[in-house]
């Protein structure tokens, strides 16, 4: 039973860490509405916020939208 508890425990810890990463670094989540009400507008095209992207090199992307 010990290996089962280790595998289940490590899966739970991994899921918790991933949820914490989403809550802290995802541009869709806004914790401070007073100072930065729309954090998704402050992202540059070269900012990588996905955990893993297969075919995209974010360092070579150019801006294709207007400033507000």
Coordinates of N, CA and C in Angstrom, one line a residue:
X1 N 0.8 -1.2 0.0 CA 0.0 0.0 0.0 C 0.8 1.3 0.0
X2 N 2.1 1.2 0.4 CA 2.9 2.4 0.5 C 3.2 2.9 -0.9
X3 N 3.5 2.1 -1.9 CA 3.6 2.7 -3.3 C 2.4 3.4 -3.8
X4 N 1.2 2.8 -3.4 CA 0.0 3.4 -3.9 C -0.2 4.8 -3.2
X5 N 0.1 4.9 -1.9 CA 0.0 6.2 -1.2 C 1.0 7.2 -1.8
X6 N 2.2 6.8 -2.1 CA 3.2 7.7 -2.7 C 2.7 8.2 -4.1
X7 N 2.2 7.3 -4.9 CA 1.8 7.7 -6.2 C 0.6 8.7 -6.2
X8 N -0.4 8.3 -5.3 CA -1.6 9.2 -5.2 C -1.2 10.5 -4.5
X9 N -0.3 10.5 -3.6 CA 0.1 11.7 -2.9 C 0.9 12.6 -3.9
X10 N 1.8 12.1 -4.7 CA 2.6 12.9 -5.6 C 1.6 13.4 -6.7
X11 N 0.6 12.7 -7.1 CA -0.3 13.2 -8.1 C -1.1 14.4 -7.5
X12 N -1.5 14.2 -6.2 CA -2.3 15.3 -5.6 C -1.4 16.6 -5.4
X13 N -0.2 16.4 -5.0 CA 0.7 17.5 -4.9 C 1.0 18.2 -6.2
X14 N 1.2 17.4 -7.3 CA 1.4 17.9 -8.6 C 0.2 18.7 -9.1
X15 N -1.0 18.2 -8.8 CA -2.2 18.9 -9.2 C -2.4 20.2 -8.5
X16 N -2.0 20.2 -7.2 CA -2.1 21.4 -6.4 C -1.1 22.5 -6.8
X17 N 0.1 22.0 -7.2 CA 1.1 23.0 -7.7 C 0.7 23.6 -9.0
X18 N 0.1 22.8 -9.9 CA -0.4 23.3 -11.2 C -1.5 24.3 -11.0
X19 N -2.4 24.0 -10.1 CA -3.5 25.0 -9.8 C -3.0 26.3 -9.2
X20 N -1.9 26.2 -8.4 CA -1.3 27.4 -7.8 C -0.6 28.2 -8.9
X21 N 0.0 27.5 -9.9 CA 0.7 28.2 -11.0 C -0.4 28.9 -11.8
X22 N -1.5 28.3 -12.1 CA -2.6 28.9 -12.8 C -3.1 30.1 -12.1
X23 N -3.3 30.0 -10.8 CA -3.8 31.1 -10.0 C -2.9 32.3 -10.0
X24 N -1.6 32.1 -10.0 CA -0.6 33.1 -9.9 C -0.2 33.8 -11.2
X25 N 0.0 33.0 -12.2 CA 0.6 33.5 -13.5 C -0.3 33.5 -14.7
X26 N -1.5 33.1 -14.6 CA -2.4 33.1 -15.7 C -3.0 34.5 -15.9
X27 N -3.0 35.1 -17.1 CA -3.5 36.4 -17.3 C -5.0 36.5 -17.2
X28 N -5.7 35.4 -17.2 CA -7.1 35.5 -17.1 C -7.6 35.7 -15.6
X29 N -6.7 35.5 -14.7 CA -7.0 35.6 -13.2 C -6.6 37.0 -12.8
X30 N -7.5 37.7 -12.1 CA -7.2 39.1 -11.7 C -7.4 39.1 -10.1
X31 N -6.3 39.2 -9.4 CA -6.4 39.3 -7.9 C -6.5 40.7 -7.4
X32 N -6.0 41.7 -8.2 CA -5.9 43.1 -7.8 C -6.6 43.9 -8.8
X33 N -7.9 44.1 -8.6 CA -8.7 44.9 -9.6 C -8.5 46.4 -9.4
X34 N -7.9 46.8 -8.3 CA -7.8 48.2 -8.2 C -6.6 48.8 -9.0
X35 N -5.4 48.1 -8.9 CA -4.3 48.6 -9.6 C -4.1 48.1 -11.1
X36 N -4.6 46.9 -11.3 CA -4.5 46.3 -12.7 C -5.8 45.6 -13.0
X37 N -6.9 46.3 -13.5 CA -8.1 45.7 -13.7 C -8.2 44.7 -14.9
X38 N -7.3 44.9 -15.8 CA -7.3 44.1 -17.0 C -5.9 43.6 -17.3
X39 N -5.4 42.6 -16.6 CA -4.0 42.2 -16.8 C -3.7 41.5 -18.1
X40 N -4.7 41.0 -18.8 CA -4.5 40.4 -20.1 C -4.2 41.4 -21.2
X41 N -4.5 42.7 -21.0 CA -4.1 43.8 -22.0 C -2.6 44.2 -21.8
X42 N -2.0 43.8 -20.8 CA -0.6 44.2 -20.6 C 0.4 43.1 -21.1
X43 N -0.1 42.1 -21.6 CA 0.8 41.0 -22.1 C 1.4 41.4 -23.5
X44 N 2.7 41.2 -23.6 CA 3.4 41.4 -24.9 C 3.2 40.1 -25.7
X45 N 3.3 40.2 -27.0 CA 3.2 38.9 -27.8 C 4.3 37.9 -27.5
X46 N 5.4 38.4 -27.0 CA 6.5 37.5 -26.7 C 6.4 36.8 -25.3
X47 N 5.4 37.2 -24.5 CA 5.2 36.6 -23.2 C 4.6 35.2 -23.3
X48 N 5.2 34.2 -22.7 CA 4.6 32.9 -22.8 C 3.9 32.6 -21.5
X49 N 2.6 32.4 -21.5 CA 1.8 32.1 -20.4 C 1.3 30.7 -20.4
X50 N 1.4 30.0 -21.5 CA 1.0 28.7 -21.5 C 2.0 27.8 -20.8
X51 N 1.6 26.7 -20.3 CA 2.5 25.8 -19.6 C 3.5 25.1 -20.6
X52 N 2.9 24.7 -21.8 CA 3.7 24.0 -22.8 C 3.1 24.3 -24.1
X53 N 3.9 24.8 -25.0 CA 3.4 25.0 -26.4 C 4.2 24.3 -27.4
X54 N 3.6 23.6 -28.3 CA 4.4 22.6 -29.1 C 5.1 23.3 -30.2
X55 N 4.5 24.1 -31.1 CA 5.1 24.6 -32.3 C 5.3 26.1 -32.3
X56 N 5.2 26.8 -31.2 CA 5.2 28.3 -31.1 C 6.5 28.7 -30.4
X57 N 7.3 29.6 -31.1 CA 8.4 30.2 -30.5 C 8.0 31.6 -30.2
X58 N 7.8 31.9 -28.9 CA 7.3 33.2 -28.4 C 8.3 34.3 -28.6
X59 N 9.5 34.0 -28.6 CA 10.5 35.1 -28.7 C 10.5 35.8 -30.1
X60 N 10.0 35.1 -31.1 CA 10.0 35.8 -32.5 C 8.6 36.3 -32.9
X61 N 7.6 36.3 -32.0 CA 6.3 36.9 -32.3 C 6.4 38.4 -32.3
X62 N 5.6 39.0 -33.2 CA 5.6 40.5 -33.2 C 4.2 41.0 -32.8
X63 N 4.1 42.2 -32.5 CA 2.8 42.8 -32.0 C 1.9 43.0 -33.2
X64 N 0.7 42.5 -33.2 CA -0.2 42.7 -34.3 C -1.6 43.3 -33.8
X65 N -1.6 44.0 -32.7 CA -2.8 44.6 -32.2 C -2.5 46.0 -31.7
X66 N -3.5 46.9 -31.6 CA -3.3 48.3 -31.2 C -3.2 48.4 -29.7
X67 N -2.6 49.5 -29.3 CA -2.5 49.9 -27.9 C -3.7 50.6 -27.4
X68 N -4.2 50.3 -26.2 CA -5.3 51.0 -25.7 C -5.0 51.8 -24.5

